[in-house]
CSV table of N, CA, C and O in Angstrom, one decimal:
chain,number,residue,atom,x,y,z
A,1,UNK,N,97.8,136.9,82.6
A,1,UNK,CA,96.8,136.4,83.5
A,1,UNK,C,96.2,135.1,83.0
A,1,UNK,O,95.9,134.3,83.9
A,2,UNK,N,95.9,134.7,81.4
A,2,UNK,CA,95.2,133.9,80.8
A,2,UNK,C,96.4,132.4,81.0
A,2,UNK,O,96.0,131.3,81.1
A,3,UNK,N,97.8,132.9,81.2
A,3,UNK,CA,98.6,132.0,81.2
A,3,UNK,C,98.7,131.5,82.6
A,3,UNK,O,99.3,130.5,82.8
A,4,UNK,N,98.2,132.2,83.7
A,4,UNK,CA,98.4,132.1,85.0
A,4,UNK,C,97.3,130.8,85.3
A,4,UNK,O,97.6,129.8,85.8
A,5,UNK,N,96.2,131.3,84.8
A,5,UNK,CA,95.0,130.5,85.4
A,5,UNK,C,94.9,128.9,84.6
A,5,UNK,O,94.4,127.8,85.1
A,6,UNK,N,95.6,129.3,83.0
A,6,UNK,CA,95.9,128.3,82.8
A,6,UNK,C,96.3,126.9,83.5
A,6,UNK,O,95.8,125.8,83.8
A,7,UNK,N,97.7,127.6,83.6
A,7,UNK,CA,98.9,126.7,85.0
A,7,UNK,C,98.3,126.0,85.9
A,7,UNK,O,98.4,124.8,86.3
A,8,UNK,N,97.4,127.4,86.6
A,8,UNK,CA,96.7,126.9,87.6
A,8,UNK,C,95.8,125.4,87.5
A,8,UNK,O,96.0,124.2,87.8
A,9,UNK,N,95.0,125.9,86.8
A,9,UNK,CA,94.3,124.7,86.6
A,9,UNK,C,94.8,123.6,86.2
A,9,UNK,O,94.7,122.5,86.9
A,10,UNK,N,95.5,123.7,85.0
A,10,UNK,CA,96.5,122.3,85.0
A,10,UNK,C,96.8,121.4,86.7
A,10,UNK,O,96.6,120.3,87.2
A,11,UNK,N,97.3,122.4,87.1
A,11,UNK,CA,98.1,122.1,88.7
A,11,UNK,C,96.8,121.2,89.1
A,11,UNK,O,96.7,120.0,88.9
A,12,UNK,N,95.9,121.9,89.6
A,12,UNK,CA,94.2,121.5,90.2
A,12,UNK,C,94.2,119.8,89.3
A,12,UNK,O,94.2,118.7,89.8
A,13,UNK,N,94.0,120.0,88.0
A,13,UNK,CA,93.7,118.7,87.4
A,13,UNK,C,94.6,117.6,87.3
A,13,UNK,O,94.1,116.4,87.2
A,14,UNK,N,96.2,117.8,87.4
A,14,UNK,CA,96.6,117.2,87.8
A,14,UNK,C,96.6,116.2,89.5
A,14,UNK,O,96.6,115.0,89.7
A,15,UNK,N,96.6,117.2,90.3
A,15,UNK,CA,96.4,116.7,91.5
A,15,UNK,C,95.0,116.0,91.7
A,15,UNK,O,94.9,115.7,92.9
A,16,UNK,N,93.9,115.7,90.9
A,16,UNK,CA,93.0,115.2,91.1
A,16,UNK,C,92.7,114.1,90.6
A,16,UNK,O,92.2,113.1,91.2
A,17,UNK,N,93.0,114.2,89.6
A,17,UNK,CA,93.7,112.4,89.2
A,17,UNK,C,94.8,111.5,89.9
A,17,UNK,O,94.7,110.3,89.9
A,18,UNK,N,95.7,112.1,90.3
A,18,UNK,CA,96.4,111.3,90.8
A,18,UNK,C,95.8,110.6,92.3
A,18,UNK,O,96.1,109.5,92.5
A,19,UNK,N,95.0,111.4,93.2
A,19,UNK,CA,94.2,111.3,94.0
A,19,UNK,C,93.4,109.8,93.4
A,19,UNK,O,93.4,108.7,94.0
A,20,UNK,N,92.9,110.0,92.3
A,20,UNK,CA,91.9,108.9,92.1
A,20,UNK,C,92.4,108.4,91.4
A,20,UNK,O,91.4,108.1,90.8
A,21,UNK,N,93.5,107.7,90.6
A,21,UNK,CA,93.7,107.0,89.8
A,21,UNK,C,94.5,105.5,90.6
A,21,UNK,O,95.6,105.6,91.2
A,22,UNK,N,93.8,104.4,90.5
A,22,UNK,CA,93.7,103.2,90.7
A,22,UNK,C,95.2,102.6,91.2
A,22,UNK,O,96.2,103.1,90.7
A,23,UNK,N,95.4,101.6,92.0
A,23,UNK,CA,96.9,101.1,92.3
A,23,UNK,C,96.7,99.8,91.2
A,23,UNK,O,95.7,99.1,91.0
A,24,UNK,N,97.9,99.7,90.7
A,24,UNK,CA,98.0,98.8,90.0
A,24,UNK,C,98.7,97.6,90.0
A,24,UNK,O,99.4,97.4,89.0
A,25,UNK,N,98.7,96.8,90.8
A,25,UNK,CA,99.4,95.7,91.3
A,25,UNK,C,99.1,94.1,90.9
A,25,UNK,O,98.1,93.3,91.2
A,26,UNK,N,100.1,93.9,90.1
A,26,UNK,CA,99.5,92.1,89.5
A,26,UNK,C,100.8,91.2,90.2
A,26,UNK,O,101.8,91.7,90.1
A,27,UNK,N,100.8,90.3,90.6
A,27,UNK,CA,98.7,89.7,90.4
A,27,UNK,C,98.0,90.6,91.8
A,27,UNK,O,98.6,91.0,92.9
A,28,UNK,N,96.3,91.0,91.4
A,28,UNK,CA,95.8,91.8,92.1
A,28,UNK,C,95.1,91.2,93.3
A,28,UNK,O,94.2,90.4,93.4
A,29,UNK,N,96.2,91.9,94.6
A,29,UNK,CA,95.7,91.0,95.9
A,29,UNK,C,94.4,91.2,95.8
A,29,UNK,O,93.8,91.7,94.9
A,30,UNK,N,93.8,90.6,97.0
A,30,UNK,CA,92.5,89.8,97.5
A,30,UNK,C,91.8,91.2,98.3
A,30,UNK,O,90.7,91.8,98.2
A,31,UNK,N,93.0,91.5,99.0
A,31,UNK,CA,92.3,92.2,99.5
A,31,UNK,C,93.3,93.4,99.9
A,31,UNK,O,94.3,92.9,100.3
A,32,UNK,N,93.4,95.0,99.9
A,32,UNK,CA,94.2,96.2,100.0
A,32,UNK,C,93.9,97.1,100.4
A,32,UNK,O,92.9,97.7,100.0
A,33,UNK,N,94.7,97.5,101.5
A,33,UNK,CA,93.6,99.1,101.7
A,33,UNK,C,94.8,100.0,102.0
A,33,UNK,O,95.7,99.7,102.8
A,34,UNK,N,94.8,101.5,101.2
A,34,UNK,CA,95.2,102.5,101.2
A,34,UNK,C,94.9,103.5,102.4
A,34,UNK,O,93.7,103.7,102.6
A,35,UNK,N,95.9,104.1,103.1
A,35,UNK,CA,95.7,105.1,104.0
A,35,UNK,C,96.2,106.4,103.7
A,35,UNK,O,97.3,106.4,103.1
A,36,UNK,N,95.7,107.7,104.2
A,36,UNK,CA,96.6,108.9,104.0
A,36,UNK,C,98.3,109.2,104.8
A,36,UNK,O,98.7,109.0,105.9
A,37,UNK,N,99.1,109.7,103.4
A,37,UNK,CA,100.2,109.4,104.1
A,37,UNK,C,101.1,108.8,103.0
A,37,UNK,O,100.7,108.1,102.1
A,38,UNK,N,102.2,108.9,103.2
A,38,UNK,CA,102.9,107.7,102.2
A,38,UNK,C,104.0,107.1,102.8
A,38,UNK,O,104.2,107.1,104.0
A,39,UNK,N,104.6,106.6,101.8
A,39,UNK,CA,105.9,105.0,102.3
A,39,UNK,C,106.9,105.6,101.3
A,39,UNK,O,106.8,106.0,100.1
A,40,UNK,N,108.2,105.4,102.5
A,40,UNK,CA,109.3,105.8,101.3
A,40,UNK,C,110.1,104.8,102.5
A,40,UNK,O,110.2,104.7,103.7
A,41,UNK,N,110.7,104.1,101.1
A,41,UNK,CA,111.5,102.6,101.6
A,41,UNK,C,112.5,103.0,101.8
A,41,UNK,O,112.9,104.0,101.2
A,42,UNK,N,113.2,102.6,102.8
A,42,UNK,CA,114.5,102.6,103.3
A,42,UNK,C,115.4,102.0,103.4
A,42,UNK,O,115.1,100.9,103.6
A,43,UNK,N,117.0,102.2,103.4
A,43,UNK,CA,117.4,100.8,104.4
A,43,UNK,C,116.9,100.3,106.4
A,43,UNK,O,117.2,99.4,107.2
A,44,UNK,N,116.0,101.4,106.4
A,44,UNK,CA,115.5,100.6,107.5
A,44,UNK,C,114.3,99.7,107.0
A,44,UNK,O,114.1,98.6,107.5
A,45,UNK,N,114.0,100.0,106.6
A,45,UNK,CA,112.6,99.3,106.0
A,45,UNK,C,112.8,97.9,106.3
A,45,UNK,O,113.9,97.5,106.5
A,46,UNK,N,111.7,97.3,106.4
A,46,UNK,CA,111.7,95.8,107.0
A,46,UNK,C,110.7,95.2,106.2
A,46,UNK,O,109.8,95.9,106.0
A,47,UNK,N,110.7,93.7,105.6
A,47,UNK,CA,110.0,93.1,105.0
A,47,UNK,C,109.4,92.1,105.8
A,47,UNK,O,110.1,91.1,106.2
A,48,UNK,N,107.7,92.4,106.4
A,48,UNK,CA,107.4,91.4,107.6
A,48,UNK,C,106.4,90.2,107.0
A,48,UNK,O,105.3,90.3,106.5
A,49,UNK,N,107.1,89.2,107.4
A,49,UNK,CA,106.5,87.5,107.2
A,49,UNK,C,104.7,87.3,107.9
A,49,UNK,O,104.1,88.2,108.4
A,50,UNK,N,104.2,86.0,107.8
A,50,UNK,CA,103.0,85.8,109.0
A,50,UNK,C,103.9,84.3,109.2
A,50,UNK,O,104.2,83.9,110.3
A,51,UNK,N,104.1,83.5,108.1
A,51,UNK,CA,104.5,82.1,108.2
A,51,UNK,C,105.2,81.8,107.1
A,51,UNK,O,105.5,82.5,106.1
A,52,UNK,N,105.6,80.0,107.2
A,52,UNK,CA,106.3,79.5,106.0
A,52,UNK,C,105.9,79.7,104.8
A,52,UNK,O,106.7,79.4,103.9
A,53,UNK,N,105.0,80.0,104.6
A,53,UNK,CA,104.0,79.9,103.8
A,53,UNK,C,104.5,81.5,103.1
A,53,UNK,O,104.8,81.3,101.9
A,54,UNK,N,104.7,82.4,103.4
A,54,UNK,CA,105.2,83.5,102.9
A,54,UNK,C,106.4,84.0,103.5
A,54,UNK,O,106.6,85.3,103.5
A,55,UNK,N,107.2,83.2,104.1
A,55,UNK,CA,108.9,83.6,103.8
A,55,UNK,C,109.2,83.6,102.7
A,55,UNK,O,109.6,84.7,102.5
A,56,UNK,N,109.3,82.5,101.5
A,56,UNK,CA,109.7,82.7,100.6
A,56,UNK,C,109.3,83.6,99.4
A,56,UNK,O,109.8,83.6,98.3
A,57,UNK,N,108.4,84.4,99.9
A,57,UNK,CA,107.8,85.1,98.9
A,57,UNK,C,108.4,86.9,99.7
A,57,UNK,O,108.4,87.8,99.0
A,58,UNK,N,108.7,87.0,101.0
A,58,UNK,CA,109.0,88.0,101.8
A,58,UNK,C,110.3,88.1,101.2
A,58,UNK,O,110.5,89.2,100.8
A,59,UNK,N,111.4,87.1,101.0
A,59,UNK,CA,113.1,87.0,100.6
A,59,UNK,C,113.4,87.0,98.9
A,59,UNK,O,114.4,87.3,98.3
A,60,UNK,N,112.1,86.6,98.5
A,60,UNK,CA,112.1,86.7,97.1
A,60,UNK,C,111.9,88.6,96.7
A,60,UNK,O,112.3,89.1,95.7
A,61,UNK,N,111.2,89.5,97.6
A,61,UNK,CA,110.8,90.3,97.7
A,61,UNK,C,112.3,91.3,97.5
A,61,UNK,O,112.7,91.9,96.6
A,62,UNK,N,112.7,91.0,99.1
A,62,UNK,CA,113.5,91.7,99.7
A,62,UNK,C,115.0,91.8,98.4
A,62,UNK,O,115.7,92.8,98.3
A,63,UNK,N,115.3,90.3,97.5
A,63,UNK,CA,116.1,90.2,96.9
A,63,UNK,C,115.7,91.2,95.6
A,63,UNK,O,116.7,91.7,95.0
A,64,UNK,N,114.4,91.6,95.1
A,64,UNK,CA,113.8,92.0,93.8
A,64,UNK,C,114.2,93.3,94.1
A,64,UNK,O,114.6,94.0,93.2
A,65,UNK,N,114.1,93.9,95.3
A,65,UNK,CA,114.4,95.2,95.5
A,65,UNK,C,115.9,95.9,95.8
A,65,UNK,O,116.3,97.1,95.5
A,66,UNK,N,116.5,95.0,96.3
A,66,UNK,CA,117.9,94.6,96.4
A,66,UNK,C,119.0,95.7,95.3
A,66,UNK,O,119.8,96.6,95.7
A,67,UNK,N,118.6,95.1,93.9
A,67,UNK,CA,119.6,95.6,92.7
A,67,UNK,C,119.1,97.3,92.6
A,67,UNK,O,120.0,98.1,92.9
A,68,UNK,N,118.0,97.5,92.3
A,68,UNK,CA,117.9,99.0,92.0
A,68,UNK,C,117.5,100.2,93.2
A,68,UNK,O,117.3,101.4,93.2
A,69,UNK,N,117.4,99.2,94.1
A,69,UNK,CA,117.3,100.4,95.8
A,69,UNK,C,119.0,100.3,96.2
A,69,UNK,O,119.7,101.3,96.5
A,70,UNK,N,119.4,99.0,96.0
A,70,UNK,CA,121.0,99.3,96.7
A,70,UNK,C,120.9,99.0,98.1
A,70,UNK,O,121.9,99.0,98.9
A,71,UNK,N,119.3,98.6,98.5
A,71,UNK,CA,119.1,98.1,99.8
A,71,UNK,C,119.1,96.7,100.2
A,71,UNK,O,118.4,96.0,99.6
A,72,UNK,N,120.1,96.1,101.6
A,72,UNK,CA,119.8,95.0,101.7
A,72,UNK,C,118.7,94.9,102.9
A,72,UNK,O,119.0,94.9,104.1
A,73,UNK,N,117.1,95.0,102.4
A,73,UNK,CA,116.4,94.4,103.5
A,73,UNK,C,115.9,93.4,104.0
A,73,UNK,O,115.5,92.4,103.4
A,74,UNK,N,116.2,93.7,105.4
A,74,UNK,CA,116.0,92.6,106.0
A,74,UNK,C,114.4,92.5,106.5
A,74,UNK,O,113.6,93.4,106.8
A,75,UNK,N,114.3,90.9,106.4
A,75,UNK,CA,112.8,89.9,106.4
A,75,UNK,C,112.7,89.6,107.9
A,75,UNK,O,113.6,89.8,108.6
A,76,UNK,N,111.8,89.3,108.3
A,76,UNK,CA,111.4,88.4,109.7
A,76,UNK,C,109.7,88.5,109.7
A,76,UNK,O,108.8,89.1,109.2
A,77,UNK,N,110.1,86.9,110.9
A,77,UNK,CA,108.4,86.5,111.0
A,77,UNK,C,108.1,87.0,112.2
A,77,UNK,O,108.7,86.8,113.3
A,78,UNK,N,106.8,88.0,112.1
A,78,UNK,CA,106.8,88.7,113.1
A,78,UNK,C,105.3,89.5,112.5
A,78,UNK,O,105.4,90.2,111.5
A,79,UNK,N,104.2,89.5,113.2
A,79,UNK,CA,103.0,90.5,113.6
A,79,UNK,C,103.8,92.5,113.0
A,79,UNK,O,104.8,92.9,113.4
A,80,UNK,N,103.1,93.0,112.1
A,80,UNK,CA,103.8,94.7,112.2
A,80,UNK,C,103.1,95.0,113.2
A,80,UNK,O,101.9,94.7,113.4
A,81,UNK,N,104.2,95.8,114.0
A,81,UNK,CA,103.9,96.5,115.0
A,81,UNK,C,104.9,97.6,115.2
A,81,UNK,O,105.3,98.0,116.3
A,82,UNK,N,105.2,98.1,113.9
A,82,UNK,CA,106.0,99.5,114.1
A,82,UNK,C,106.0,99.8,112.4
A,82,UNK,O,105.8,99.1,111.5
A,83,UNK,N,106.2,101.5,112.4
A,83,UNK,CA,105.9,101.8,111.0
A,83,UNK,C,107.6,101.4,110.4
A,83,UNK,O,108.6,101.1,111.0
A,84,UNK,N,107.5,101.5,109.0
A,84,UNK,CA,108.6,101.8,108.2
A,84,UNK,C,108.7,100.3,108.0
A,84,UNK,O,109.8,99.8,108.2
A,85,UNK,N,107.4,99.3,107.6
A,85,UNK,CA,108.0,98.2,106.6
A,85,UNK,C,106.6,97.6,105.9
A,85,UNK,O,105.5,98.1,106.1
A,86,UNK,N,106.8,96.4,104.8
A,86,UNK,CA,106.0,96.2,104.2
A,86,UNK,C,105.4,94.7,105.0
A,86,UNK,O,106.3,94.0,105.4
A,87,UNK,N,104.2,94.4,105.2
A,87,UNK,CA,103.4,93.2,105.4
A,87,UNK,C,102.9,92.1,104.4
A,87,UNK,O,101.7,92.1,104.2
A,88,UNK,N,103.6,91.1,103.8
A,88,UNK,CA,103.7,90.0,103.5
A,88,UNK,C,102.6,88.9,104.0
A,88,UNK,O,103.1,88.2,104.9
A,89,UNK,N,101.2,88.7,103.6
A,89,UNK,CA,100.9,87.7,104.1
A,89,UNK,C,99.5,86.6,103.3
A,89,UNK,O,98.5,87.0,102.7
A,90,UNK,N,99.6,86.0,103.5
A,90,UNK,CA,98.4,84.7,102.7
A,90,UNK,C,96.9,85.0,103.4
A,90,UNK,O,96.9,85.3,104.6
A,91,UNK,N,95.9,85.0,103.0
A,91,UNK,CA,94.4,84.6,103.5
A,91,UNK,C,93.7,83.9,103.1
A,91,UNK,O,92.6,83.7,103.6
């Protein structure tokens, strides 16, 4: 029983940290916001542009992910307006 509640708790404390423990992204955008739910990349997945100005940083992206996903995604400039990709943009 002492080993049961143990477990348990472990379980509880783990799930509560990971809940609150911080995203860690460098360099740290300007600005981010997290929603409930998650993202799992695909080969559908899409890498979306705003302008010239971050194309090259959307194809630089799409290529970094390339080697260890096995995925070739594809970029475009284009407003998101459907789920299943990532938003690329300057402010």
């Amino acid at each position: 029983m002492k080993q049961l509640l143990v477990l348990l708790f472990s379980c509880t404390s783990l799930l509560t940290l990971a809940q609150k423990a911080p995203i860690n992204i460098i360099p740290q955008p300007v600005e981010m916001s997290t929603q409930a739910g998650s993202f799992l990349l695909s080969p559908s997945s899409v890498i979306m542009y705003d302008g010239f100005e971050t194309e090259g940083i959307a194809k630089k992206l799409a290529t970094f992910l390339a080697k260890p996903t096995g995925y070739s995604l594809k970029t475009e400039r284009s407003q998101p307006n459907f789920l299943n990709h990532i938003h690329v943009s300057l402010h």
